[in-house]
Coordinates of C-alpha atoms in Angstrom, one line a residue:
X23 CA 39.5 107.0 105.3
X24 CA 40.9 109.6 103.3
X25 CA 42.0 111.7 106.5
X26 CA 43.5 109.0 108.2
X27 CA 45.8 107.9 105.0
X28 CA 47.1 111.9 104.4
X29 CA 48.1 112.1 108.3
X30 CA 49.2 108.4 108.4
X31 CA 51.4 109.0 105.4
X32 CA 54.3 110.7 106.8
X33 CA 54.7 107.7 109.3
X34 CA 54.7 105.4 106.6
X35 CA 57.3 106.8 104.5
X36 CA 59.9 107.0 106.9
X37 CA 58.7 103.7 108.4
X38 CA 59.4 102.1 104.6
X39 CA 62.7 104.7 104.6
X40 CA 63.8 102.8 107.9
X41 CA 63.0 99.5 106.7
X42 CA 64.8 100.1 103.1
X43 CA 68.3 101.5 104.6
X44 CA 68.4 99.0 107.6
X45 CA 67.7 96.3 105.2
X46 CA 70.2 97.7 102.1
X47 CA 73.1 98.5 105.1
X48 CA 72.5 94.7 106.8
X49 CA 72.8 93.0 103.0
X50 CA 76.1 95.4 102.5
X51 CA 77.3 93.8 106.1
X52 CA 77.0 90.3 104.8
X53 CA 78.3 90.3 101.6
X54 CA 81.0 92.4 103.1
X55 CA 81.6 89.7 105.1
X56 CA 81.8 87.4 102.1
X57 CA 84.2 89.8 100.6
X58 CA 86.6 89.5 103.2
X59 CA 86.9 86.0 103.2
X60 CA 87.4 85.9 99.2
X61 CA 90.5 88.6 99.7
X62 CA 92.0 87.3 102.6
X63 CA 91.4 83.6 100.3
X64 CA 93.1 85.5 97.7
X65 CA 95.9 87.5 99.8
X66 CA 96.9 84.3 101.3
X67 CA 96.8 82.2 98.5
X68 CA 93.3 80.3 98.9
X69 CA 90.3 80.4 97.1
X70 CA 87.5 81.1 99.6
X71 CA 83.8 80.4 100.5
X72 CA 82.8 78.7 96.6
X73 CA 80.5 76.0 97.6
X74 CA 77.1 77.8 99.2
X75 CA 75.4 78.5 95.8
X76 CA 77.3 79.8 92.3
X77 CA 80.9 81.0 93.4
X78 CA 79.6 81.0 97.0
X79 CA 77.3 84.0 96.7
X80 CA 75.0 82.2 99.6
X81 CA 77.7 81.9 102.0
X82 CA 76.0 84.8 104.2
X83 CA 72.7 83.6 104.2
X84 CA 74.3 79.5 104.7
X85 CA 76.3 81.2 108.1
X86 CA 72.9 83.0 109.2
X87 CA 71.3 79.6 108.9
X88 CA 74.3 78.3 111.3
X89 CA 73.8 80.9 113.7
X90 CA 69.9 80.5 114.1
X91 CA 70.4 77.2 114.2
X92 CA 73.6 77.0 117.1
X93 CA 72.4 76.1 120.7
X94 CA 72.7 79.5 122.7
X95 CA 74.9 78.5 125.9
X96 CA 74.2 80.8 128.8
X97 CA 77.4 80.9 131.6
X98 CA 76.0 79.4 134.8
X99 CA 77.5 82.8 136.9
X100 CA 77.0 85.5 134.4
X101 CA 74.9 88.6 135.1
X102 CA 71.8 87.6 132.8
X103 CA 70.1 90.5 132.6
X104 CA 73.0 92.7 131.1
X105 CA 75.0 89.7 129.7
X106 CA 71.8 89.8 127.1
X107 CA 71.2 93.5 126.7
X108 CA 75.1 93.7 126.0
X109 CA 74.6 92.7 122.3
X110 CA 71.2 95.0 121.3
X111 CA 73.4 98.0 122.7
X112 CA 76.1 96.9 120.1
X113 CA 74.1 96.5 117.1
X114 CA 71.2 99.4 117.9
X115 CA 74.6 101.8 118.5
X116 CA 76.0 100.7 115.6
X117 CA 72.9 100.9 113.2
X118 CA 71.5 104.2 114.7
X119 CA 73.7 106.6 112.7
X120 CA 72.4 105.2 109.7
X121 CA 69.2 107.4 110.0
X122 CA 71.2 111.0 109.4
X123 CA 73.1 109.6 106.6
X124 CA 73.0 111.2 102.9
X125 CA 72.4 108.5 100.3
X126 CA 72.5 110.9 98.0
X127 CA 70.7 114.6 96.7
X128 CA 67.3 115.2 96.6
X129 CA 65.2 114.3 93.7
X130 CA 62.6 116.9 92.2
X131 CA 59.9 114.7 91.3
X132 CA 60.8 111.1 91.9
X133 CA 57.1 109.3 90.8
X134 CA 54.9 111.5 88.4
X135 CA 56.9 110.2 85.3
X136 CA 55.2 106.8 86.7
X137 CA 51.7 107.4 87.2
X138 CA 50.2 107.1 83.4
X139 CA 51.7 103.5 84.0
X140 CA 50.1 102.9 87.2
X141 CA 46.5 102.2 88.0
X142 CA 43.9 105.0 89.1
X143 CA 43.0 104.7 92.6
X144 CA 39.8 107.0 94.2
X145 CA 40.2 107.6 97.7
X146 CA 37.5 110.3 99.3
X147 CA 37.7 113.7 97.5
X148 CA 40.9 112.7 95.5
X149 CA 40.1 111.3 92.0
X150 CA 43.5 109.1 92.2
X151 CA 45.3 109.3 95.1
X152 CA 48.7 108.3 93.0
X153 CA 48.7 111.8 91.9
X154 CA 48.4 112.9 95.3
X155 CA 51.7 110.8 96.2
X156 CA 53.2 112.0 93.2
X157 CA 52.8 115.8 94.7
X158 CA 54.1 114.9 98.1
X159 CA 57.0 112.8 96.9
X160 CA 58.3 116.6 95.1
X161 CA 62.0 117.4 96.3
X162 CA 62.3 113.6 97.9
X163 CA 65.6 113.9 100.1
X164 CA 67.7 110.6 99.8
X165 CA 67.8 111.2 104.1
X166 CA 65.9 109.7 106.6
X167 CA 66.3 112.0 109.1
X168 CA 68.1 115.6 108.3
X169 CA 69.2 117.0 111.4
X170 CA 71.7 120.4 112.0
X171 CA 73.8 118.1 114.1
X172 CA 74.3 115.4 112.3
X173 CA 78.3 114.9 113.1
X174 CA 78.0 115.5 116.2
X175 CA 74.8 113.1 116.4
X176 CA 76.9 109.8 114.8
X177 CA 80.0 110.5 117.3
X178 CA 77.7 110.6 119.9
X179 CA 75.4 107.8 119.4
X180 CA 78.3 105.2 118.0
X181 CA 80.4 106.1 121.2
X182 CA 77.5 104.3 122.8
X183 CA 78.6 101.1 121.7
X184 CA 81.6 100.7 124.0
X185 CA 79.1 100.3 126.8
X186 CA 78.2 96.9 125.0
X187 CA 81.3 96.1 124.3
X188 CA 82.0 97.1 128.4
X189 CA 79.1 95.2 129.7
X190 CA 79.6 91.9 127.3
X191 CA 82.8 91.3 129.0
X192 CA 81.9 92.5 132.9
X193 CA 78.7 90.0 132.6
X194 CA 80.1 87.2 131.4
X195 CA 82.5 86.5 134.9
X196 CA 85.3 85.3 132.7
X197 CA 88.6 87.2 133.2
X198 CA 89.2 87.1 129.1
X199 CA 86.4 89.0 128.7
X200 CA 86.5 90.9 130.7
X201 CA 90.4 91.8 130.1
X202 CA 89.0 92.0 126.7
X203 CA 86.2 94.7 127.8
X204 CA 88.6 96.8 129.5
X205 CA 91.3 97.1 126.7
X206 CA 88.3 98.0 124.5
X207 CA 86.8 100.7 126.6
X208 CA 90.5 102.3 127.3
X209 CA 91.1 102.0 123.0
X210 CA 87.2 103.4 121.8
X211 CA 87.7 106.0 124.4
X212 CA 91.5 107.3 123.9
X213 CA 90.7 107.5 120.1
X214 CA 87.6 109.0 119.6
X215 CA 89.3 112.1 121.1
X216 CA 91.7 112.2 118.0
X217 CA 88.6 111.2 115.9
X218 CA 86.9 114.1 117.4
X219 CA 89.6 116.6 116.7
X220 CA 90.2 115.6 112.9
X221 CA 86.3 116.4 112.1
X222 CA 86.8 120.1 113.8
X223 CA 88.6 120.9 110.7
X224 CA 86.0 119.4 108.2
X225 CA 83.5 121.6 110.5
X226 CA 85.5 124.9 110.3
X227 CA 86.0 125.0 106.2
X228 CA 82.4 123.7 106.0
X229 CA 80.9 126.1 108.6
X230 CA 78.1 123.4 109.5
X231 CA 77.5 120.1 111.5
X232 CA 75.2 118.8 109.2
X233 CA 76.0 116.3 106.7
X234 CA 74.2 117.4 103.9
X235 CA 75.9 121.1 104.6
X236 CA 79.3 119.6 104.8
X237 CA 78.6 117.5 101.1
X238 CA 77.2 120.8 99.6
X239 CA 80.0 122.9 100.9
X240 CA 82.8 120.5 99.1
X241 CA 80.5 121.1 96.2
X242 CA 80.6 124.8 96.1
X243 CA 83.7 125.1 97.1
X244 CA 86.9 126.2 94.7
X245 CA 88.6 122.9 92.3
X246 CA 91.4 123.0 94.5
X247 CA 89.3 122.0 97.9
X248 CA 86.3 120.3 95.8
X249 CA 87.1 117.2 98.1
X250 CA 87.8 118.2 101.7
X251 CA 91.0 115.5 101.7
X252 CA 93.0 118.2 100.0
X253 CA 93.3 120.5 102.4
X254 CA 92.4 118.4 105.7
X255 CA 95.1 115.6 104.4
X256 CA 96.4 115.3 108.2
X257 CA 93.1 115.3 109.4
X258 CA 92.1 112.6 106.9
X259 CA 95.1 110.5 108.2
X260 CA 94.4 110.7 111.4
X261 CA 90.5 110.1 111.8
X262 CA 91.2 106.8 109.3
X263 CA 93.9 105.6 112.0
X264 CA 91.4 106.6 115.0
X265 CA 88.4 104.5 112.6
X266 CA 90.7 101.4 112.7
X267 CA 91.0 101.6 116.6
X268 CA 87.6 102.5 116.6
X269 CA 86.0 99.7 115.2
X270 CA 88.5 97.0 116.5
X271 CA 90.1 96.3 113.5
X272 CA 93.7 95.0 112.7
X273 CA 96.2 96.6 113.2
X274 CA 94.1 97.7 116.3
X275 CA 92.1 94.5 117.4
X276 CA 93.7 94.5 121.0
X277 CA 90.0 93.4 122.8
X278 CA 89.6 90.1 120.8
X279 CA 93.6 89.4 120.6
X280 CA 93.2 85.7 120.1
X281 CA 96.6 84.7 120.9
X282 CA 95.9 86.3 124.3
X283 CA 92.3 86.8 125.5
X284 CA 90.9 83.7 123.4
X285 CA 88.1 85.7 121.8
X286 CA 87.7 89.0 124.0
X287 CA 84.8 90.1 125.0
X288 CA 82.7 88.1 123.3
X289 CA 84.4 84.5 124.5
X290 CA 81.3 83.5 126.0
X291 CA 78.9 84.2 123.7
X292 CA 77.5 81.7 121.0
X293 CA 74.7 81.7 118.2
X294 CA 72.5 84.2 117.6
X295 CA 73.9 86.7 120.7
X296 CA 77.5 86.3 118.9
X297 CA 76.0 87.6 115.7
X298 CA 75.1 90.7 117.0
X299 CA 78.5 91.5 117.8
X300 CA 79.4 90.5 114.6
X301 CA 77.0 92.5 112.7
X302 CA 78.2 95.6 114.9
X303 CA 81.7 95.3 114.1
X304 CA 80.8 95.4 110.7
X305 CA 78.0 98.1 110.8
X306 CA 80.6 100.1 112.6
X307 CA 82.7 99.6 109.4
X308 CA 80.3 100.4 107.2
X309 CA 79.7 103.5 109.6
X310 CA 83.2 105.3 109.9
X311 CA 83.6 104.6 105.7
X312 CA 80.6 106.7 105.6
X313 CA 81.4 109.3 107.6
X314 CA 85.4 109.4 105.8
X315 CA 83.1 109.7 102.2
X316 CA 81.0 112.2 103.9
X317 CA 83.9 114.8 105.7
X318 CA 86.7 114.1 102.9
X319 CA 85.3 113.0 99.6
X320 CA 82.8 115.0 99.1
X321 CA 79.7 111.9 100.0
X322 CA 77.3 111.8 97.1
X323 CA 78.8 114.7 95.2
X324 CA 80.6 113.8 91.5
X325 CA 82.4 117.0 89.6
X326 CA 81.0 117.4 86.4
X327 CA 78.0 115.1 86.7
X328 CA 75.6 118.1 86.7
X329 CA 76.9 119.0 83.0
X330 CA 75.4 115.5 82.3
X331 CA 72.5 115.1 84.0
X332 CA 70.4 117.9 85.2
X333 CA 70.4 118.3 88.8
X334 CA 67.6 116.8 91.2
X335 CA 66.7 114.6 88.2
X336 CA 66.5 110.7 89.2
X337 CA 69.7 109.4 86.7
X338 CA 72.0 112.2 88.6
X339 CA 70.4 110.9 91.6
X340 CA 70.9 107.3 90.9
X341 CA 74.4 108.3 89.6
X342 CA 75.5 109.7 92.7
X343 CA 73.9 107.4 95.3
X344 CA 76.2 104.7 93.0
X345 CA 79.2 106.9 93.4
X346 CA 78.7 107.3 97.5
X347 CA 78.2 103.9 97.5
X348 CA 81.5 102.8 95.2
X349 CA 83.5 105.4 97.6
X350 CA 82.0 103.2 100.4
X351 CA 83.2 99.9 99.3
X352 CA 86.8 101.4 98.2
X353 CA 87.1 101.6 102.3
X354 CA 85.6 98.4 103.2
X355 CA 88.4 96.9 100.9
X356 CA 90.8 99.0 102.4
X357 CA 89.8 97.6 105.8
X358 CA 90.1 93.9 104.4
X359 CA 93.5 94.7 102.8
X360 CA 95.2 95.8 105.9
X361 CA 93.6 93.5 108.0
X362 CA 95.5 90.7 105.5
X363 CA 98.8 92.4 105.4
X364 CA 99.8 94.2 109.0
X365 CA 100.5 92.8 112.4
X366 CA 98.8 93.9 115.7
X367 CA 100.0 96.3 117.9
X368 CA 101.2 95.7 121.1
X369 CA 98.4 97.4 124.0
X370 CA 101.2 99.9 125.4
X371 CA 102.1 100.4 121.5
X372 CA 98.8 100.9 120.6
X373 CA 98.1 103.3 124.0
X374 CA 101.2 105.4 123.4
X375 CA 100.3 106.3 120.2
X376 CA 96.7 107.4 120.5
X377 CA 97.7 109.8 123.3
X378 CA 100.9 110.4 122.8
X379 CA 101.4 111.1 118.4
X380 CA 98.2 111.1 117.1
X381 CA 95.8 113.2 119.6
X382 CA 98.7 116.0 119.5
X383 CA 98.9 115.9 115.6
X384 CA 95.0 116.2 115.4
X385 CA 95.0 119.3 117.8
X386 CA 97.8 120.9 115.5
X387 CA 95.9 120.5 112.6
X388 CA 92.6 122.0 114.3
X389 CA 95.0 124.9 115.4
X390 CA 96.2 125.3 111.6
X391 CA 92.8 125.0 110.7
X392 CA 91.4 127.7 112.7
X393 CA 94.1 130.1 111.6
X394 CA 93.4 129.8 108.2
X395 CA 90.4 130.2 108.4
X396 CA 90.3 133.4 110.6
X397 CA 93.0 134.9 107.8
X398 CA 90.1 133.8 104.6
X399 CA 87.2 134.9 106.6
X400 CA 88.6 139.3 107.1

């Protein structure tokens, strides 16, 4: 018994680690959600979802209800097989990335201050096996899954999900979506080359493509580039833009124009299969405002905080997973905000600049960025 718990242990903490961040991330989805529809209220003069429980904090779980509950209508012609599978790729490609992510530093010794209070528990050879957890919890890293790659990792697996968004509107045999499939594949594709190019920079001052690496390098790094937006400002600009187009998002919502396409891609899809796409749009969101705290603000990392708290302690811990998270929701309002106050482009607008302004300006900036730091580095 004892055997079996010590080598089953491992699997169990990063099961409950799994479990914890896809469960934290999906409740941040819905209440963004809720958030957006309170602003927008607010931007447009309205009040907003205020009847679903006290000031309508229930509204996401009262619109889950609605989609569970929806009949699920199937198109008599559509490819079945992939016209289901297009959805899971959405929502797995979006929530995949969330297993390399930094929540926040490691924490020395997360549990021992908590085993006087907690109940002695024999288990084979080990007179309480708390104490046991206690030892292996030591150095706890706030990541699932650290992994030298990590950048490269999330643009490669979230560069997935235009295959979903690709197959949803070929499957469906309705020429809205699958207009709306196209212009997305064209968009996702064009910009993540931009995207791509503003994170070189981040990668050459950090010297690293892991996020942790990228976080602690802000961190040791001089006052004047203690947040990577100071010296990779362009590169900042430009892999915000390319996050818009990215994850669909107005000014950039071409694939589900409604004035045009009806609803894009995902015209044809209904209860719980719609929710999937809308949970990936928002994952997505949720995704790229990571990765921007991550490469530009320096993620977990708060100046000064150590001369508070000591480090690896669990108040700086807790104190900087808040401040990751704070950074977080500062771009989820920032998407909401422009999605209340700009117009959408035009498709050859929207083409034209991807390839045409902002790809070059990203390569520029890489080509500054490797100059500089050739001359730092002799």
């Amino acid at each position: 018994m004892e055997t079996a718990f010590k080598t089953a242990f491992p699997f169990i903490v990063f099961s409950v680690a799994i479990l914890l961040a896809f469960q934290g991330v999906l409740m941040i989805v819905a209440y963004t959600v809720l958030a957006e529809r309170k602003v927008l209220g607010w931007i447009q003069g309205r009040i907003g979802p205020n009847r679903v429980g006290p000031w309508g904090v229930l509204q996401p779980f009262a619109d889950l209800l609605k989609f569970i509950l929806k009949e699920d209508l199937v198109p008599d012609k559509s490819t079945k097989f992939v016209y289901f599978l297009a959805p899971m790729v959405a929502l797995t490609a979006a929530l995949l990335p969330i297993v390399v992510y930094p929540f926040g530093p490691p924490i020395k010794d997360p549990i021992s201050w908590l085993v006087p209070y907690l109940p002695v528990i024999p288990l084979g050879s080990e007179a309480n096996i708390v104490v046991w957890i206690a030892e292996q919890a030591k150095n706890l890293p706030l990541t699932i899954a650290r992994i030298d790659i990590g950048v490269l990792f999330v643009l490669a697996v979230t560069s997935v999900g235009v295959y979903g968004i690709a197959l949803a509107g070929w499957s469906s045999n309705n020429k809205y979506s699958l207009m709306g499939g196209l212009r997305s594949s064209a968009q996702m594709i064009s910009y993540e080359l931009a995207m791509g190019a503003s994170v070189l920079g981040v990668v050459m001052l950090a010297g690293t493509l892991d996020l942790n690496g990228i976080i602690n390098a802000q961190a040791n790094s001089p006052w004047y580039m203690r947040w990577f937006i100071i010296p990779q400002f362009i590169g900042f600009i430009v892999f915000l833009i390319s996050a818009f187009a990215e994850t669909n998002r107005v000014p950039f919502d071409l694939p589900e124009a409604e004035t045009e396409l009806v609803a894009g891609f995902h015209t044809e899809y209904s209860a719980l299969k719609f929710a999937l796409f809308f949970m990936a749009e928002y994952v997505n969101m949720f995704t790229v405002s990571v990765m921007c705290v991550v490469l530009f603000l320096g993620g977990w990392y708060v100046p000064g905080l150590s001369h508070i708290f000591e480090v690896g302690s669990v108040p700086y811990a807790l104190v900087s997973h808040a401040a990751f998270l704070l950074k977080i929701f500062f771009f989820l309002f920032l998407y909401i905000w422009i999605r209340g106050t700009l117009p959408r482009f035009r498709f050859d607008q929207l083409m034209s600049f991807g390839w045409k302004f902002l790809l070059p300006v990203a390569i520029g900036n890489v080509i500054v960025t490797t100059i500089v730091v050739f001359l730092m580095n002799r």
